Short mmCIF file of C-alpha atoms in Angstrom, two decimals:
data_model
loop_
_atom_site.label_atom_id
_atom_site.label_comp_id
_atom_site.label_asym_id
_atom_site.label_seq_id
_atom_site.Cartn_x
_atom_site.Cartn_y
_atom_site.Cartn_z
CA MET A 1 -16.53 2.86 -4.13
CA TYR A 2 -12.37 2.86 -4.29
CA LYS A 3 -11.37 0.34 -6.89
CA ASN A 4 -8.93 -1.28 -4.29
CA SER A 5 -7.95 -3.95 -7.17
CA ILE A 6 -7.16 -1.53 -9.84
CA LEU A 7 -5.24 -0.11 -6.61
CA ASP A 8 -3.91 -4.35 -5.19
CA GLU A 9 -2.31 -4.69 -9.13
CA LEU A 10 -0.85 -1.05 -9.34
CA ASP A 11 0.84 -1.76 -5.51
CA GLU A 12 1.15 -5.30 -7.08
CA LEU A 13 3.63 -3.52 -9.84
CA ILE A 14 5.52 -1.34 -7.06
CA LYS A 15 6.44 -3.72 -5.31
CA SER A 16 7.70 -6.39 -8.04
CA PRO A 17 8.27 -5.19 -11.59
CA LYS A 18 7.40 -6.67 -14.58
CA LYS A 19 6.10 -5.85 -18.25
CA VAL A 20 2.68 -6.39 -18.61
CA GLU A 21 0.37 -5.84 -21.85
CA TYR A 22 -1.06 -2.33 -22.32
CA LYS A 23 -2.58 0.47 -24.64
CA SER A 24 -0.93 2.97 -25.64
CA PRO A 25 -0.82 6.03 -24.95
CA LEU A 26 0.72 5.76 -21.41
CA ARG A 27 -0.22 8.01 -19.28
CA CYS A 28 1.88 9.34 -15.96
CA GLY A 29 0.47 11.00 -12.82
CA VAL A 30 3.58 12.57 -10.67
CA ASP A 31 2.29 12.80 -7.12
CA LEU A 32 5.33 15.30 -5.38
CA GLY A 33 4.53 15.01 -1.94
CA THR A 34 5.99 15.96 1.69
CA ALA A 35 6.77 12.63 2.66
CA ASN A 36 7.21 10.64 -0.92
CA ILE A 37 7.25 11.02 -4.41
CA VAL A 38 4.45 8.72 -6.33
CA VAL A 39 5.07 8.06 -9.88
CA ALA A 40 1.70 5.93 -11.74
CA VAL A 41 1.90 4.96 -14.82
CA VAL A 42 -1.53 3.92 -16.88
CA ASP A 43 -2.66 3.37 -20.54
CA ALA A 44 -5.27 4.78 -22.81
CA ASP A 45 -7.78 3.08 -20.85
CA GLY A 46 -6.80 3.40 -17.41
CA LYS A 47 -5.27 0.05 -16.49
CA PRO A 48 -2.25 0.20 -14.27
CA VAL A 49 0.87 -0.04 -16.15
CA ALA A 50 4.01 0.45 -13.56
CA GLY A 51 4.49 2.47 -10.55
CA ILE A 52 7.46 3.29 -8.18
CA VAL A 53 7.61 5.36 -5.01
CA ASN A 54 10.71 6.77 -3.70
CA GLU A 55 10.71 8.55 0.03
CA SER A 56 11.81 12.24 -0.35
CA LYS A 57 12.16 15.87 1.19
CA VAL A 58 12.00 18.11 -0.97
CA VAL A 59 8.55 19.76 -0.94
CA ARG A 60 7.01 20.87 2.07
CA ASP A 61 3.19 22.25 2.33
CA GLY A 62 2.93 21.71 -1.79
CA ILE A 63 6.35 24.33 -1.89
CA VAL A 64 8.83 22.80 -3.49
CA VAL A 65 11.90 23.77 -1.36
CA ASP A 66 14.91 21.35 -3.48
CA TYR A 67 14.08 22.41 -6.76
CA VAL A 68 17.29 20.24 -7.96
CA GLY A 69 17.23 17.34 -5.74
CA ALA A 70 12.99 17.45 -6.88
CA ILE A 71 14.28 17.33 -10.23
CA GLN A 72 17.17 14.80 -10.40
CA ASN A 73 15.29 11.97 -8.10
CA LEU A 74 12.02 12.38 -10.44
CA LYS A 75 14.63 12.40 -13.49
CA LYS A 76 15.71 9.05 -11.69
CA MET A 77 12.89 7.56 -11.28
CA LYS A 78 11.51 8.35 -14.92
CA ALA A 79 14.75 6.81 -15.95
CA GLU A 80 13.91 3.47 -14.07
CA LEU A 81 10.55 2.98 -15.31
CA GLU A 82 11.39 3.38 -18.88
CA ASN A 83 14.11 0.85 -18.33
CA GLN A 84 11.42 -1.72 -17.07
CA LEU A 85 8.71 -0.40 -19.64
CA GLY A 86 11.22 -0.07 -22.83
CA VAL A 87 9.54 2.94 -23.61
CA GLU A 88 9.78 6.60 -23.17
CA LEU A 89 7.91 8.24 -20.86
CA ILE A 90 6.39 11.50 -21.84
CA ASN A 91 2.90 12.77 -21.30
CA ALA A 92 2.35 13.49 -17.45
CA ALA A 93 -0.41 15.47 -15.04
CA THR A 94 0.45 16.60 -11.57
CA ALA A 95 -1.56 18.05 -9.18
CA ILE A 96 -1.06 20.89 -5.74
CA PRO A 97 -3.42 21.05 -2.30
CA PRO A 98 -6.79 23.12 -2.56
CA GLY A 99 -5.73 27.02 -2.66
CA ILE A 100 -2.15 27.27 -2.51
CA LEU A 101 -0.33 29.80 -4.80
CA VAL A 102 0.10 30.38 -8.36
CA LYS A 103 3.86 30.58 -7.81
CA ASN A 104 3.67 27.90 -6.01
CA ALA A 105 1.72 25.42 -8.64
CA LYS A 106 4.47 26.83 -10.66
CA GLY A 107 7.08 25.43 -9.05
CA ILE A 108 5.38 22.00 -9.43
CA VAL A 109 5.06 21.93 -12.75
CA SER A 110 8.72 23.09 -13.24
CA VAL A 111 10.14 19.85 -11.52
CA VAL A 112 7.78 17.92 -13.46
CA GLU A 113 9.06 19.42 -16.93
CA GLY A 114 12.50 19.64 -15.64
CA ALA A 115 12.66 15.96 -15.16
CA GLY A 116 11.67 15.60 -18.71
CA PHE A 117 7.68 14.98 -18.65
CA GLU A 118 5.69 17.14 -20.49
CA VAL A 119 2.97 18.71 -18.29
CA THR A 120 -0.77 18.03 -20.35
CA ASN A 121 -3.08 18.67 -16.86
CA VAL A 122 -2.81 20.29 -13.46
CA VAL A 123 -5.29 18.86 -10.84
CA ASP A 124 -5.94 19.69 -7.05
CA GLU A 125 -5.36 16.32 -5.14
CA PRO A 126 -8.45 15.43 -3.37
CA THR A 127 -10.21 15.70 -6.90
CA ALA A 128 -7.71 13.76 -8.63
CA ALA A 129 -8.71 11.15 -5.89
CA ALA A 130 -12.26 11.73 -6.53
CA THR A 131 -11.67 10.32 -9.79
CA VAL A 132 -10.71 7.09 -8.56
CA ILE A 133 -13.51 6.53 -5.95
CA GLY A 134 -15.78 7.46 -8.43
CA ILE A 135 -18.24 9.47 -6.23
CA GLU A 136 -21.14 11.70 -6.98
CA ASN A 137 -22.05 14.07 -3.58
CA GLY A 138 -19.70 13.32 -0.77
CA ALA A 139 -16.05 15.20 0.40
CA VAL A 140 -12.99 13.92 -0.68
CA VAL A 141 -10.19 14.26 2.28
CA ASP A 142 -6.12 13.54 1.85
CA ILE A 143 -4.21 13.59 4.30
CA GLY A 144 -0.80 14.44 3.04
CA GLY A 145 2.68 14.49 4.62
CA GLY A 146 2.25 18.54 5.27
CA THR A 147 -1.57 19.19 4.80
CA THR A 148 -4.96 17.90 5.02
CA GLY A 149 -7.00 18.88 2.01
CA ILE A 150 -10.85 18.85 1.23
CA SER A 151 -13.10 18.67 -2.00
CA VAL A 152 -16.60 18.22 -1.76
CA LEU A 153 -18.30 17.12 -4.54
CA GLU A 154 -21.98 17.69 -5.79
CA ASN A 155 -23.40 15.67 -9.08
CA LYS A 156 -20.01 14.98 -9.55
CA GLU A 157 -18.88 18.32 -9.35
CA VAL A 158 -16.87 19.75 -7.13
CA ILE A 159 -18.13 22.53 -5.05
CA TYR A 160 -15.38 23.15 -2.54
CA THR A 161 -12.07 22.98 -2.05
CA ALA A 162 -9.39 24.32 1.05
CA ASP A 163 -6.58 22.89 2.64
CA GLU A 164 -4.84 23.41 6.02
CA PRO A 165 -1.41 22.73 7.66
CA THR A 166 -1.22 19.50 9.71
CA GLY A 167 -0.49 16.05 8.33
CA GLY A 168 1.60 12.72 8.44
CA THR A 169 4.87 15.21 8.89
CA HIS A 170 3.21 16.25 12.35
CA MET A 171 2.38 13.03 13.26
CA THR A 172 6.07 11.76 12.49
CA LEU A 173 6.92 15.17 15.05
CA ALA A 174 4.57 14.04 17.66
CA VAL A 175 5.89 10.46 17.82
CA ALA A 176 9.51 11.53 17.88
CA GLY A 177 9.17 14.04 21.48
CA HIS A 178 7.67 11.63 23.21
CA TYR A 179 10.32 8.93 22.51
CA GLY A 180 13.15 11.74 21.99
CA VAL A 181 14.45 10.11 18.73
CA ASN A 182 14.90 12.14 15.44
CA LYS A 183 12.66 12.13 12.47
CA ALA A 184 13.92 9.53 10.52
CA GLU A 185 13.82 7.44 13.73
CA ALA A 186 10.28 8.30 14.22
CA GLU A 187 9.08 7.81 10.80
CA ILE A 188 10.12 4.33 11.03
CA MET A 189 8.59 3.78 14.69
CA LYS A 190 5.37 5.55 13.14
CA LYS A 191 5.37 3.19 9.97
CA ASP A 192 5.58 -0.02 12.17
CA LYS A 193 2.03 -1.85 12.19
CA LYS A 194 3.50 -4.31 15.38
CA HIS A 195 3.62 -0.97 17.39
CA GLN A 196 0.43 0.62 15.43
CA SER A 197 -1.76 0.65 18.93
CA ASP A 198 0.80 2.26 20.94
CA ILE A 199 2.36 5.11 18.30
CA PHE A 200 -1.74 6.19 17.49
CA ALA A 201 -2.31 6.67 20.84
CA ILE A 202 0.92 9.40 20.73
CA VAL A 203 -0.39 10.29 17.71
CA LYS A 204 -4.08 10.43 18.29
CA PRO A 205 -4.15 14.39 19.48
CA VAL A 206 -2.46 15.43 15.63
CA VAL A 207 -5.93 13.23 13.77
CA GLU A 208 -8.36 15.29 16.17
CA LYS A 209 -6.25 18.21 14.93
CA MET A 210 -6.92 16.80 11.56
CA SER A 211 -10.64 15.78 12.33
CA THR A 212 -11.13 19.23 13.58
CA ILE A 213 -10.41 20.58 10.49
CA VAL A 214 -12.18 18.69 8.26
CA LYS A 215 -15.16 19.10 10.39
CA GLY A 216 -14.58 23.10 9.57
CA PHE A 217 -14.42 22.44 6.01
CA LEU A 218 -18.26 20.73 5.83
CA GLU A 219 -19.77 23.84 8.08
CA ASN A 220 -20.58 24.95 4.70
CA HIS A 221 -20.86 22.35 2.93
CA PRO A 222 -22.64 19.70 4.85
CA THR A 223 -22.53 16.07 3.62
CA ASP A 224 -23.22 12.62 4.90
CA THR A 225 -19.68 10.79 4.13
CA VAL A 226 -16.48 11.94 4.07
CA TYR A 227 -13.83 9.22 1.86
CA VAL A 228 -10.50 9.90 3.25
CA VAL A 229 -6.80 8.46 0.99
CA GLY A 230 -3.30 9.80 1.77
CA GLY A 231 -0.51 7.75 3.81
CA ALA A 232 -0.89 9.00 6.93
CA SER A 233 -4.40 7.64 7.00
CA LEU A 234 -3.26 4.08 7.37
CA PHE A 235 -3.65 3.45 11.21
CA ASP A 236 -6.53 0.98 12.07
CA GLU A 237 -8.47 3.34 14.76
CA PHE A 238 -8.37 6.29 12.19
CA GLU A 239 -11.84 6.05 10.47
CA GLU A 240 -13.10 5.51 14.48
CA THR A 241 -11.70 8.48 15.85
CA PHE A 242 -12.78 11.01 12.52
CA ASN A 243 -16.54 9.73 12.95
CA LYS A 244 -16.60 10.81 16.56
CA VAL A 245 -15.02 14.12 16.23
CA THR A 246 -16.71 14.96 12.98
CA GLY A 247 -19.83 13.52 13.46
CA VAL A 248 -19.73 12.23 9.28
CA GLU A 249 -19.02 8.97 8.02
CA CYS A 250 -15.76 8.33 7.22
CA ILE A 251 -14.25 5.54 4.33
CA LYS A 252 -10.87 4.95 4.23
CA ALA A 253 -9.34 3.47 0.88
CA GLU A 254 -7.23 -0.01 1.76
CA LYS A 255 -4.27 1.45 -0.79
CA ALA A 256 -4.56 5.16 0.74
CA LEU A 257 -0.95 5.54 -0.70
CA LEU A 258 -2.04 5.45 -3.94
CA VAL A 259 -5.40 6.57 -4.80
CA THR A 260 -4.39 9.94 -5.40
CA PRO A 261 -1.44 9.37 -7.88
CA TYR A 262 -3.66 6.78 -9.65
CA GLY A 263 -6.04 9.63 -9.46
CA ILE A 264 -3.38 12.20 -11.19
CA ALA A 265 -2.73 9.61 -13.80
CA LEU A 266 -6.09 9.27 -14.13
CA ASN A 267 -6.50 13.41 -15.34
CA CYS A 268 -3.40 12.89 -17.48
CA LYS A 269 -4.64 14.43 -20.75
#
């Protein structure tokens, strides 16, 4: 099940950075998302040590669209973490959406290396999340900014991965269109918990499309449970909609944005 206590620790370290005792060597997980770049730092035992989140538009659907901006942003984040911890951060793992082209995966690795990390591993995003969830059988769905990805596990082994466009960005566009505002304003409105119910009524068709995508993924790989991660899944009514469309029990992480980055860090060799 979700390691919420550990994710709470990571969340607190991101919100209120502080030095903690740790066991060397440190390992980093770099998640270059469509909406955010997240770096999670863990120690040799997998304990969260530090983390940082920056909004970013340098990646679109798993493809780096601004190499210079991506490298500069990640370099700055790396330097901030190193200043906080008082040590150089060297080893990192990163992740890709399932099924993206090899050249696009190389682009993501190039950004992480360009920022000064040594990339020791590359995993797909839902599989990274599955590391945190610790399931033996079931499906992990990662709702990203631009895509909906899935990994199906059987006896702890990943037997199927897939990925299709539709994610948090599409929710933002729905909000922008409804209210006649730009994307930046719509993104703020989407994250406003005070008006979550009203906003969900607008983005519900997008969530239903995500659910339909997952239902299609599961046609040849049936499972009783779907574990959902990713910042775009944070709406209270998300699970109910997912359950209704897929016909499968949906379990959502409380710290959905941090599950994948933490899992990437755990996969750093």
